[in-house]
Coordinates of C-alpha atoms (C1' of nucleotides) in Angstrom, one line a residue:
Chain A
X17 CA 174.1 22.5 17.4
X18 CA 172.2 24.4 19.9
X19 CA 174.2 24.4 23.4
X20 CA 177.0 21.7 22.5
X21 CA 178.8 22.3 25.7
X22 CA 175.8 20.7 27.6
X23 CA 175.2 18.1 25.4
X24 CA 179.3 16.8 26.0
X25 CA 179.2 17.6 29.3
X26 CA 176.2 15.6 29.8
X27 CA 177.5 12.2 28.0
X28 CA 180.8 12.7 29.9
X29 CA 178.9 12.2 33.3
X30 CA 178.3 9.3 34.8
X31 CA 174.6 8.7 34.7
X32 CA 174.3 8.6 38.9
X33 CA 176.8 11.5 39.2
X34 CA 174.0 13.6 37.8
X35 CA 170.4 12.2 38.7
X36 CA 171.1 13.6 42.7
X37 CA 169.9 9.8 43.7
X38 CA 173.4 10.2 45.1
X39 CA 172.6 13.1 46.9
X40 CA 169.5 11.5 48.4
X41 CA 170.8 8.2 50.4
X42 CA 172.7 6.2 48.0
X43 CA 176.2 7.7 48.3
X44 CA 177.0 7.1 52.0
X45 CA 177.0 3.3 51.2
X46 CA 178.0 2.5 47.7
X47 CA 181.5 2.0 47.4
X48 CA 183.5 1.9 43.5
X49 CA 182.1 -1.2 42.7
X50 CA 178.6 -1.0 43.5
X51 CA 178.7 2.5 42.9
X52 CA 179.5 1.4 38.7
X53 CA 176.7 -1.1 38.9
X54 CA 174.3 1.7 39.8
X55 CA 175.8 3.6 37.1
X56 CA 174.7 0.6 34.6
X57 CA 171.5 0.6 35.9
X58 CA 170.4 4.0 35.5
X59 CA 168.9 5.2 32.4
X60 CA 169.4 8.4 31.4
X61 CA 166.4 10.3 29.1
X62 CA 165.3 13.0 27.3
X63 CA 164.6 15.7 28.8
X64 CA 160.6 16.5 29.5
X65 CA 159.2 20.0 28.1
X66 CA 156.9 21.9 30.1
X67 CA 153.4 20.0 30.2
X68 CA 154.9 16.7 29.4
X69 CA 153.9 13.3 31.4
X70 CA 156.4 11.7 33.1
X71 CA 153.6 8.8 33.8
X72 CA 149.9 8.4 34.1
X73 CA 147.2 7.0 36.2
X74 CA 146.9 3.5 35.0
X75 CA 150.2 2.9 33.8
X76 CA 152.2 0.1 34.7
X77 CA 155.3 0.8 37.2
X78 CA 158.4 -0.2 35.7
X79 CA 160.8 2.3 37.4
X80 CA 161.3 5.1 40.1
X81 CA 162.2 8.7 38.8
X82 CA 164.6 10.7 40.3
X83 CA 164.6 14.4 39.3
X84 CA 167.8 15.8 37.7
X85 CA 167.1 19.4 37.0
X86 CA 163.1 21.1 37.3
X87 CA 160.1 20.2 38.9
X88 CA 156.8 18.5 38.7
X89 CA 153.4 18.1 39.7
X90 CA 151.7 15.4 40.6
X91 CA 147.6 15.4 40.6
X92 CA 144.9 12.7 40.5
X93 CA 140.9 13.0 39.4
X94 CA 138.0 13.3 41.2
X95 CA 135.0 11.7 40.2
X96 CA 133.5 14.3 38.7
X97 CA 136.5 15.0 36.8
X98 CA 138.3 18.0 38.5
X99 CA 142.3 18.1 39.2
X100 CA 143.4 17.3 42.5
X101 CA 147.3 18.8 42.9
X102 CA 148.9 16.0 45.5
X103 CA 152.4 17.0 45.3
X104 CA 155.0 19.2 43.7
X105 CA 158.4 17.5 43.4
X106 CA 161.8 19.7 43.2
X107 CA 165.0 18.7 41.9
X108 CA 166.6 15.8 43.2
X109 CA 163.6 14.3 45.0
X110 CA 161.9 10.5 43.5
X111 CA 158.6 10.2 42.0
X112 CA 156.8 6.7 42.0
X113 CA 157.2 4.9 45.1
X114 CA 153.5 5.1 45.7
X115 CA 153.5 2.3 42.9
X116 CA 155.7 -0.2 44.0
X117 CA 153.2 -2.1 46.0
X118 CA 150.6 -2.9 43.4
X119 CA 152.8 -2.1 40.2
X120 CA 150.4 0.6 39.0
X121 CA 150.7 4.5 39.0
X122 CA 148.4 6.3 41.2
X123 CA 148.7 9.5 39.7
X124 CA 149.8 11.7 36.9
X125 CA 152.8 13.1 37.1
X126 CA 153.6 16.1 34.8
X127 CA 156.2 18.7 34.3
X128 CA 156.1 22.6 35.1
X129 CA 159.2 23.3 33.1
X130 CA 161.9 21.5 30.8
X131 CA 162.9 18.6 33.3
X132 CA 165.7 16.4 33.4
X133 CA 164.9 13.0 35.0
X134 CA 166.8 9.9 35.7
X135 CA 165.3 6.5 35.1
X136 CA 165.5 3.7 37.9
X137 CA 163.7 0.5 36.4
X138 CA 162.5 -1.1 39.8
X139 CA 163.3 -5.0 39.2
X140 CA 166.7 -4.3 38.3
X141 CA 167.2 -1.9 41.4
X142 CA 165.4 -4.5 43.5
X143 CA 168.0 -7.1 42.2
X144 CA 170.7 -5.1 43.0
X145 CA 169.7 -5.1 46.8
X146 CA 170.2 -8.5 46.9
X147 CA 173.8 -7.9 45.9
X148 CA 174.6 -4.6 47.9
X149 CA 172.8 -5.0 51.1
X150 CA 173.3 -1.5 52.2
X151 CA 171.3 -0.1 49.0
X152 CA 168.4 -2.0 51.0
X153 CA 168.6 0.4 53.8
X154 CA 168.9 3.4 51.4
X155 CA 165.9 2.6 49.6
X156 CA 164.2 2.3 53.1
X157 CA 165.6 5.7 54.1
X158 CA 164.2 7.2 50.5
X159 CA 160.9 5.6 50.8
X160 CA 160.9 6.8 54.4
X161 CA 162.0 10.3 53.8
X162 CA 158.9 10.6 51.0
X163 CA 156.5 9.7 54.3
X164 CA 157.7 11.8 56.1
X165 CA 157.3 14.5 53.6
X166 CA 153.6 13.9 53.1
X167 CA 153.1 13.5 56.6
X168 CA 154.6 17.2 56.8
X169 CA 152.4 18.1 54.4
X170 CA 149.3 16.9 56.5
X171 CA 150.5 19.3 58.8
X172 CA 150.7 21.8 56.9
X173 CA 146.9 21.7 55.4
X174 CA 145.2 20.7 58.7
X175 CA 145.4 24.4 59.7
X176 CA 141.9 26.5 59.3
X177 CA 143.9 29.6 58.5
X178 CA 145.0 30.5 55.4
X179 CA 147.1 33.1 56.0
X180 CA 148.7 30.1 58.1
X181 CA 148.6 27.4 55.0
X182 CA 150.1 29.5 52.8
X183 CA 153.3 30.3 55.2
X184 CA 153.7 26.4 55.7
X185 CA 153.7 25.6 51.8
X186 CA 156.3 28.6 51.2
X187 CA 158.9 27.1 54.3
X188 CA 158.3 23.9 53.2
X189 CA 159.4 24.6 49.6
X190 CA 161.8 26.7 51.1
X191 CA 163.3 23.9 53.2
X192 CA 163.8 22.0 50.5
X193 CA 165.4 24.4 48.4
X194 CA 168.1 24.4 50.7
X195 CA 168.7 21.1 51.6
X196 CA 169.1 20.8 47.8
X197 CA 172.4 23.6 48.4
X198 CA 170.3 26.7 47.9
X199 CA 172.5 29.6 48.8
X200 CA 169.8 32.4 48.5
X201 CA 166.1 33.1 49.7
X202 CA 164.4 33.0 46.5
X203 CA 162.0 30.9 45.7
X204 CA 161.0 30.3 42.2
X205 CA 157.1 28.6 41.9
X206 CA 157.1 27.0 38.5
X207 CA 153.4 26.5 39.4
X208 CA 150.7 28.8 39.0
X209 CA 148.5 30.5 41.6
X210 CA 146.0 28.0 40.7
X211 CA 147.7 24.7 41.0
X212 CA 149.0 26.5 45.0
X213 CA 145.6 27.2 45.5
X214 CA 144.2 23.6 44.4
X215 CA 147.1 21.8 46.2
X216 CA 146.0 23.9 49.4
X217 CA 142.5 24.0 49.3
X218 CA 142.2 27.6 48.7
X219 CA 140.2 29.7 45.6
X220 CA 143.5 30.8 43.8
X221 CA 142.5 34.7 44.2
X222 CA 143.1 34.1 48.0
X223 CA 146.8 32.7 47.0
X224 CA 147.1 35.7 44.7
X225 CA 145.6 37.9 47.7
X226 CA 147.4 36.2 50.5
X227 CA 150.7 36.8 49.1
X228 CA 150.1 40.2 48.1
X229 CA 149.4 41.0 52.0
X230 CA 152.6 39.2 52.8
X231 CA 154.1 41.5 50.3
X232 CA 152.8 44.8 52.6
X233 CA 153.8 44.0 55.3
X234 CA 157.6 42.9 54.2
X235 CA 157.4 39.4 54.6
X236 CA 158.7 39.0 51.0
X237 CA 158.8 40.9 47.8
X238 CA 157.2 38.9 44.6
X239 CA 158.2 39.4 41.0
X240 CA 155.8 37.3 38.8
X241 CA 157.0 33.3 40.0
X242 CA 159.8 34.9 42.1
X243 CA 159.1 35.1 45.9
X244 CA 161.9 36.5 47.9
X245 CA 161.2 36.1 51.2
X246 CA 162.7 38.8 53.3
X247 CA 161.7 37.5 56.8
X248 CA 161.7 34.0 57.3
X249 CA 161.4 34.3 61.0
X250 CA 158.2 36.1 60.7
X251 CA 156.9 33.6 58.2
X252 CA 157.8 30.8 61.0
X253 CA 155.9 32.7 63.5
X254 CA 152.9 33.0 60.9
X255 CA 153.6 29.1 60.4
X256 CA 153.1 28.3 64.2
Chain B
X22 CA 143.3 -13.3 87.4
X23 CA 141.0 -11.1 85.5
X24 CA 140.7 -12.7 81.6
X25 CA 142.9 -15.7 82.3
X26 CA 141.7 -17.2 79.0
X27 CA 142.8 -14.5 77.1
X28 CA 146.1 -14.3 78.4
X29 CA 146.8 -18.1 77.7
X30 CA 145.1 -17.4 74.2
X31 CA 148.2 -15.0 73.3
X32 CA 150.9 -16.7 74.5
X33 CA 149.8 -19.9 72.4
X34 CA 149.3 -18.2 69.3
X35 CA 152.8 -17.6 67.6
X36 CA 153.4 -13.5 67.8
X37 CA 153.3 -13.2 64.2
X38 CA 149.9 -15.0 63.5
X39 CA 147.7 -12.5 65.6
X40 CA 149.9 -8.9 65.0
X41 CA 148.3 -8.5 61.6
X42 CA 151.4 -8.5 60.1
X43 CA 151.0 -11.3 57.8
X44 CA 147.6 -9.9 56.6
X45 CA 149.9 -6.8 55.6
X46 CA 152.4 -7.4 53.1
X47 CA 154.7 -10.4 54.5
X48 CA 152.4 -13.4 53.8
X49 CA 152.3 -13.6 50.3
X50 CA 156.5 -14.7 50.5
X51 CA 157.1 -16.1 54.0
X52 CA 157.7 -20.1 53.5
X53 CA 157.3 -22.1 57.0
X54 CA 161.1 -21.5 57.6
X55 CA 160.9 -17.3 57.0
X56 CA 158.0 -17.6 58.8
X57 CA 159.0 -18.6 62.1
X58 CA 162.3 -16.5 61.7
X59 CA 159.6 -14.0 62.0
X60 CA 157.8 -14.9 64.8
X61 CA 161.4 -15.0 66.8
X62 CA 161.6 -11.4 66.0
X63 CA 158.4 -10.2 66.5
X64 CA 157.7 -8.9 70.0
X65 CA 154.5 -9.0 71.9
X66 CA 153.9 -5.8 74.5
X67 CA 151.3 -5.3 77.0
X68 CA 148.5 -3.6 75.7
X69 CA 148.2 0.4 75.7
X70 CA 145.9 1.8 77.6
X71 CA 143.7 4.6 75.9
X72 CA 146.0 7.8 75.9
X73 CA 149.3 6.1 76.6
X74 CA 152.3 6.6 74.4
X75 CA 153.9 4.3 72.0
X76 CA 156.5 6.9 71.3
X77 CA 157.4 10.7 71.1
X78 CA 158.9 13.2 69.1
X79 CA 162.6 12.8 69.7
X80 CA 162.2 9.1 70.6
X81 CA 165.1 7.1 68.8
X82 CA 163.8 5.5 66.4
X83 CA 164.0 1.2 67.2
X84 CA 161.1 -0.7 65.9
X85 CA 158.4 -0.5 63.7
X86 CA 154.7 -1.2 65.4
X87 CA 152.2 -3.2 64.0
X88 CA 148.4 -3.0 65.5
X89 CA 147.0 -5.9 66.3
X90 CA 143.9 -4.4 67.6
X91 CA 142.5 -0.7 68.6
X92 CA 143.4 2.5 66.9
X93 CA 145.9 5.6 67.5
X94 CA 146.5 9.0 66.8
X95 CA 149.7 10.6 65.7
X96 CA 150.4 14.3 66.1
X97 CA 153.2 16.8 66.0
X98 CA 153.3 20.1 68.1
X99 CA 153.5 23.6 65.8
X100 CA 156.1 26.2 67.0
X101 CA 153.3 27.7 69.1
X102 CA 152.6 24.4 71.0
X103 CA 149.1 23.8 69.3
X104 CA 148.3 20.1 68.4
X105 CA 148.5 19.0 65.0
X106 CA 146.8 15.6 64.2
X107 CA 148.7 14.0 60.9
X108 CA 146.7 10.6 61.2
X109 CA 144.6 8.2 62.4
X110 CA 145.8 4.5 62.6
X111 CA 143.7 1.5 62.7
X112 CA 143.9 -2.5 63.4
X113 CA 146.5 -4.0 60.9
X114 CA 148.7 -0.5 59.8
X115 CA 152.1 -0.3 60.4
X116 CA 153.6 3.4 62.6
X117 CA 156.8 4.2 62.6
X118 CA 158.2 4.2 59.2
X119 CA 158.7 7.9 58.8
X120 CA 161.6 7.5 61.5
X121 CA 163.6 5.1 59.3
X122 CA 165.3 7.6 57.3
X123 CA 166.6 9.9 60.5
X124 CA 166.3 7.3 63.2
X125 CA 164.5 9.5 65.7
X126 CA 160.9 9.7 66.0
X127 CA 159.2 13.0 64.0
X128 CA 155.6 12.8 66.1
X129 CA 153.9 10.9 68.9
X130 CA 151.6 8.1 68.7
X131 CA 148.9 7.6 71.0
X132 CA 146.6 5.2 71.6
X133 CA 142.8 6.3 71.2
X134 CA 141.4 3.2 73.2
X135 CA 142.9 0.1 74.2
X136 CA 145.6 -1.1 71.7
X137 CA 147.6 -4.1 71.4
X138 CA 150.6 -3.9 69.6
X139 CA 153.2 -6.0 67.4
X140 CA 157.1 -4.7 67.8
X141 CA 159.2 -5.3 65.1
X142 CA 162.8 -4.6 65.8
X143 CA 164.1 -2.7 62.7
X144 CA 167.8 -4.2 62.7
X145 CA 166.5 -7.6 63.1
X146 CA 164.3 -6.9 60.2
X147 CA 166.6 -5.5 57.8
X148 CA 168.9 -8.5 58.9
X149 CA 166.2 -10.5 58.0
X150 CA 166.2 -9.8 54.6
X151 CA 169.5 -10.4 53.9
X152 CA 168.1 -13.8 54.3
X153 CA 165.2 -13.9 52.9
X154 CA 165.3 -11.8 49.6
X155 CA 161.4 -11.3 49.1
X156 CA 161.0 -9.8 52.5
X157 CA 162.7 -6.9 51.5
X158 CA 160.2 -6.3 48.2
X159 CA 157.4 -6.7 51.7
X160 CA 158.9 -4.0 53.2
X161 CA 159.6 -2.0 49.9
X162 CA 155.4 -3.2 49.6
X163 CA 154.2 -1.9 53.2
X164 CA 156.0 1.8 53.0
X165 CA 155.1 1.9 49.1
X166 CA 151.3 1.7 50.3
X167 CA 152.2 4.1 53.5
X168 CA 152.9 6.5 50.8
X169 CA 150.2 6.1 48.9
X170 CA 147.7 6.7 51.9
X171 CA 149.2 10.3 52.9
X172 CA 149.1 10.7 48.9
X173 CA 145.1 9.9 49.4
X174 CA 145.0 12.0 52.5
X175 CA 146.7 15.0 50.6
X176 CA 143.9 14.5 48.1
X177 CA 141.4 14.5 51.1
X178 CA 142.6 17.8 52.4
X179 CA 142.9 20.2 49.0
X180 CA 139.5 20.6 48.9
X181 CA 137.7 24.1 49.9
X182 CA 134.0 22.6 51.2
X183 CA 133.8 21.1 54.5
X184 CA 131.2 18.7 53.5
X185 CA 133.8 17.1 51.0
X186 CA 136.5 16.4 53.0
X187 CA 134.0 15.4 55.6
X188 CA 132.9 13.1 53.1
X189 CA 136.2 11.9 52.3
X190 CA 137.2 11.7 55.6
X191 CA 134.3 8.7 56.3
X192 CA 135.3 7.2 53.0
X193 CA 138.6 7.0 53.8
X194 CA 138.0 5.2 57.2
X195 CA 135.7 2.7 55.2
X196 CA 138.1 1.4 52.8
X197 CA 140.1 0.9 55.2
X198 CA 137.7 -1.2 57.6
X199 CA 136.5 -2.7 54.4
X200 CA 140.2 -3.9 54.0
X201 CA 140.7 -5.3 56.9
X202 CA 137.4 -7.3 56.2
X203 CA 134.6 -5.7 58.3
X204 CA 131.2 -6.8 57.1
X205 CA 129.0 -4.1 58.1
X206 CA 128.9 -0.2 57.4
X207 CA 129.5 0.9 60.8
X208 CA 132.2 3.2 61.7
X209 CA 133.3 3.3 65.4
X210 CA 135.1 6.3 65.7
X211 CA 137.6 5.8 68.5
X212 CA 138.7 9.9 67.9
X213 CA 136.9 12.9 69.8
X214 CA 135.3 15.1 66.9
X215 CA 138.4 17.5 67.9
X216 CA 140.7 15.5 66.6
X217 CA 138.6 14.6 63.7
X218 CA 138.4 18.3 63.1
X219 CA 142.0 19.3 64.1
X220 CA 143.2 16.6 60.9
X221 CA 140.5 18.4 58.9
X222 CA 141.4 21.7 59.5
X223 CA 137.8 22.4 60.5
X224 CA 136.7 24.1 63.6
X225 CA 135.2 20.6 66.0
X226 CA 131.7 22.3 66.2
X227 CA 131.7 22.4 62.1
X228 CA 132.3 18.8 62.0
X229 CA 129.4 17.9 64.8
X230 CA 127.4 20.1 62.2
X231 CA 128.0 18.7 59.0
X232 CA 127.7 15.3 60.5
X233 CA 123.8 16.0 61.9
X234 CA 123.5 17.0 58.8
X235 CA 124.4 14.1 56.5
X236 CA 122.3 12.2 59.3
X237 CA 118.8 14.7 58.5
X238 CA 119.9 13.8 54.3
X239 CA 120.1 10.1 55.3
X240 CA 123.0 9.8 54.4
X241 CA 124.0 8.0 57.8
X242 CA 123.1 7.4 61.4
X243 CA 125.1 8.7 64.8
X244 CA 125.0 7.2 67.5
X245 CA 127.6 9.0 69.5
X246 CA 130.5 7.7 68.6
X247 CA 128.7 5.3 66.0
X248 CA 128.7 6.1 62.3
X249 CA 126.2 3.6 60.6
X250 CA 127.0 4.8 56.8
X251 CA 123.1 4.1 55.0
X252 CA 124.1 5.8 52.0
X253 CA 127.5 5.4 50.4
X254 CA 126.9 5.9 46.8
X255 CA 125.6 10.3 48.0
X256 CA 128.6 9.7 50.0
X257 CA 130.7 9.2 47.1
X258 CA 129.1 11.4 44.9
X259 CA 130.0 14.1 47.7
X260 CA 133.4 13.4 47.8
X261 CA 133.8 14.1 44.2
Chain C
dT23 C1' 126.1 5.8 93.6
dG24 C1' 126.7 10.6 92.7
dT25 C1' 130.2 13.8 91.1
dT26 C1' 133.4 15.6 88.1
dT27 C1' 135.2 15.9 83.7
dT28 C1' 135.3 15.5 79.1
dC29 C1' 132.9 15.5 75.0
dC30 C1' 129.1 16.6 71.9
dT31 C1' 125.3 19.4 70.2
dT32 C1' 122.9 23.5 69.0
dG33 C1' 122.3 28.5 68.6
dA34 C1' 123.7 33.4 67.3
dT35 C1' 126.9 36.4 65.4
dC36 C1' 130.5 38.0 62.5
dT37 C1' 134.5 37.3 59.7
dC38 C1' 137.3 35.1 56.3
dG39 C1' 137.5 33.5 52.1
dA40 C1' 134.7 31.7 47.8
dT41 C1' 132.8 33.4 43.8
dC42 C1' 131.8 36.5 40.0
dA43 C1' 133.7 40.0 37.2
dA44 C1' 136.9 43.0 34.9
dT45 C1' 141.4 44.5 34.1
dG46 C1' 146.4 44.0 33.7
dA47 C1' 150.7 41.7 32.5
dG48 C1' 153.9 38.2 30.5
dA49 C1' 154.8 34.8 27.2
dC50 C1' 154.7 33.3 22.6
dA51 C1' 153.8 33.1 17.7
dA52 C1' 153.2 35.1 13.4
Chain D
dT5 C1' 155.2 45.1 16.0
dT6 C1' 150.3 43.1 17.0
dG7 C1' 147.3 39.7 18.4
dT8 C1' 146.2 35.8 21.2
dC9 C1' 147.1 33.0 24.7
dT10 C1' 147.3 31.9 29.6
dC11 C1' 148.2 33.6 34.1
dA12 C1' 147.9 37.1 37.8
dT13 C1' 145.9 40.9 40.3
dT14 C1' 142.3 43.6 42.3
dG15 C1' 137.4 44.8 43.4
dA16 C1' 132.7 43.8 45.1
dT17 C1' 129.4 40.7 47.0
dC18 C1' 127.7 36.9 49.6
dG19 C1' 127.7 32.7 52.1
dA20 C1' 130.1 29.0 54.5
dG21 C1' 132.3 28.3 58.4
dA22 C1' 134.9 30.2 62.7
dT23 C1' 134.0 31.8 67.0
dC24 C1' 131.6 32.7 71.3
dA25 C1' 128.3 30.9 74.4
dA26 C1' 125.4 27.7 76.9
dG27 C1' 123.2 23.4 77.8
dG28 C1' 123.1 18.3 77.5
dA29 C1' 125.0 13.7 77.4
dA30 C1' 128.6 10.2 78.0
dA31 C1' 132.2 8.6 80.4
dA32 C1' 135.5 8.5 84.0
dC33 C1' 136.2 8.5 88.8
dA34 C1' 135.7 8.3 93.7

DNA sequence: TGTTTTCCTTGATCTCGATCAATGAGACAA
DNA sequence: TTGTCTCATTGATCGAGATCAAGGAAAACA
């Protein structure tokens, strides 16, 4: 009842059209058929409410997980028990690859607002490479992409500054954002201050701090989760 | 002339054997046929030299590189032309893979002491499995654990006391040696205590510091470049 | 072999950011 | 509305760690 229009619209679509696994490195390659084979494959699923799990430390891997529409954290334990943010994951980027190789999840992975996410059970995709050689290569260019994601991350915590940390994690997210067609400058953190300032290594009154001196001196405006950044340049400059 | 034994000693063994390949991911699928399709395309290279290059930012992107013995750094420049350290590789890890995706290079890698190295054409590989189905769930294998390294690093870095990523840091280096079968506890660091630093995001002296000072806890032993871990369960219980 | 260079350690000072604490602001439910 | 969350901001204090500086120890080189 609530919102029919979505609800059609969404059963109308093919599955792939939607999941933005075609936007990642699938399309160039599959042609019709393949393309409906994919389509067969991929599971579609309720969507996730803020603070659902997506998976869990432990579980067995059964599939990859492309984001639809939303975002997520992920975050493992320490020993003594404390959350340790590893990654936030935007819409149309894939969650579990770190599992393939010993068919367990390493993390938790949970989402930061209602989520849309398209299952990819792994066997079935790994079966289909054997039928559509080019999806091989596209799975290496996915898996290869993620690497060299976390390797930018690396980057950007390796920096004693946090003035310096904080204008890497807001270009990165910003870089992202528009690869994924953003038109504006807005970035909208469906994290809190404290899951930034966990995922940087900073006490999250710094975050709140650090981005209220970036706010004086015009870098960007914030309105609660809203950052507009107003000089990007600057914030490059700050990057290094 | 100088180390004539060795010389014959490598070109006897088959490539593949000795490039710690097989002790990777491949073995576990590789029949006696697959096998020595591999060691065709494996190729062998003159050892590097402390501080030369395997490759370069903006390098196009042809093989991957296995190490078959030493250690290397890889780093990426910031705007400002400051060195960034993203990782340190050791015996029996695979570089490389974060240039699949783009097919250019996206930092350099150099070698911290003398390095021998296995290259693995990347065409001839994903040719390869075409042919021979289970080396692509390998490859799928190696980059899933790539991935799940920076993911560990990630978790290394997002923490706000020295002494844990410190902590971490050793740890890290550990399991790994431990992996690749070492028997003992000692930890030869091939990296200056810059570069251990520069990855931490920790000023060089701090990390001279907090080492002499796990040393007066007894937590280890330096001898220069020498860590002799004594203590790995405080070690742990540092890292959290 | 001595010389140069690079790397490591240790000390002293000062700043940045952690921590403790209190208030303010949205979000959500009843 | 009002109350109760959780989340964010801002202030004050204190300590960890950056930075500057100088000396020592390896390592590289001629």
């Amino acid at each position: 009842m609530n919102n029919p229009k979505q609800e059609t619209k969404l059963k109308v679509r093919p599955a792939c059209e939607s999941c933005g696994v075609r936007a990642l490195c699938l399309p160039v390659s599959l042609d019709g058929e393949a393309l409906s084979l994919m389509d067969d494959l991929v599971k579609r699923r309720a969507p996730l409410k803020k603070g659902d799990y997506l998976f869990r430390t432990g579980d067995k891997f059964k599939s990859l997980f492309a984001i639809q529409y939303g975002s997520m954290k992920s975050y493992g334990l320490t020993i003594d028990g404390k959350e340790q943010v590893t990654g936030f994951h935007l819409t149309g980027e894939v969650l579990g690859m770190d599992a393939i190789d010993e068919d367990v999840h390493h993390c938790n992975a949970v989402a930061l607002e209602k989520t849309e996410i398209c299952e990819l059970p792994f066997s079935a995709l790994e079966h289909l490479q054997n039928e559509v050689p080019s999806l091989q290569h596209d799975l290496n260019c996915i898996m290869s992409r993620e690497i060299r994601r976390d390797h930018h991350m690396l980057l950007m915590l390796g920096s004693t500054t946090v003035e310096q940390r904080m204008a890497r994690f807001l270009l990165n997210l910003y870089e992202r954002l528009q690869k994924r067609g953003a038109e504006n400058n807005i970035l909208n953190l469906s994290m809190t201050r404290q899951d930034i300032g966990n995922y940087l290594g900073v006490a999250f009154e710094t975050v709140s701090r650090q981005l209220a001196h970036m706010q004086d001196e015009g870098i960007l405006e914030i309105k609660n989760r809203n950052i507009h950044l107003l000089d990007v340049d600057r914030l490059e400059a700050i990057a290094g």
